[in-house]
C-alpha cells in the first residue's frame, strides 16, 4: 500500500473514534474569549463525566490550588478557558483510545506515559521560552504520537512490520518506518488531527515532530514539541546519556542552549510534575 491508499483507507474506517460532539462544541466556545462563562458552564454541565473531571483537575496536585473547589464556575475561572479546553480535549482523546486492543507488546499505558512526559516537558519549555502558550504545548505533547496508536489498532500489518524491525535491528520506531513503510505515524496522525478539526499548530506539530521544519507557519510551536520529544526519548532511554546533538536540528540546538544550562538537570527537575500528570490522566490504568 502506498501512502495515499493508506490515508484513503483511514478515511473509510468507520469505527475510528471521533471526538464527542460536546468536545467540538466546547473547543469552539473556549477559543473565543467573548463566550460567556454561563454558556461554557451550561455546555459542560450537559456532560456529567466532563464536569466531574474538571472539578477533579482543579483539585488535583497537577494544579496545586490550596483550597477545595466544588463549583464548576469557580473552577473555570481559576483554570482559564485555555486550560479547560486543553484538559477536555486531552481527557477525551485518552479515553477514546485507551481501552482498545493493543498489539504485540505495544503497551498503551507506556504509550500515554511517554506522551504525558512530552506534554509536561513541552509545557515547561513554553514557560521558559515565553513564546507559546504552555497549555497548548501540553496538548501538542500529549497528541504528538497519536499516529502510532492508529497504526497499532487499524493497520496491523504495517504496525507488525515496524515493531519486528525495531526489535530485530535495535532502531527507533520512526527509523523502522522510514526503512520499511511508504508512510509513518507523523503522516497518519496529522491526517487524523486535521479531520478532527484540531488547530493548525497541533496538526503541524504531529506532522513534524521528528523532522523540524523552521519555515513552517507554526515553527515555534512545532519546535517545542520536537525538542520535548527529543529530550524525553534521550533521557528515558538512559538517565546518564548525553543528548546526541548531531541528531537534533541545528536551530533547535541553539534554541535549547540559549535557554538551559544543563538539560539533564532541568529535565530531572520535572519528575514530580510528570508523576502528577500520570496520576491525574491515567489514574486506574496504572
Ligand atoms: Fe513520534
Ligand atoms: Fe514521541
Tab-separated table of C-alpha atoms and ligand atoms in Angstrom, residues 114 144-145 229, ligand 2:
chain	number	residue	atom	x	y	z
A	114	UNK	CA	5.668	8.818	27.137
A	144	UNK	CA	2.279	14.087	19.013
A	145	UNK	CA	2.496	10.286	18.604
A	229	UNK	CA	10.159	14.569	22.413
B	2	LIG	FE1	7.303	10.543	20.875
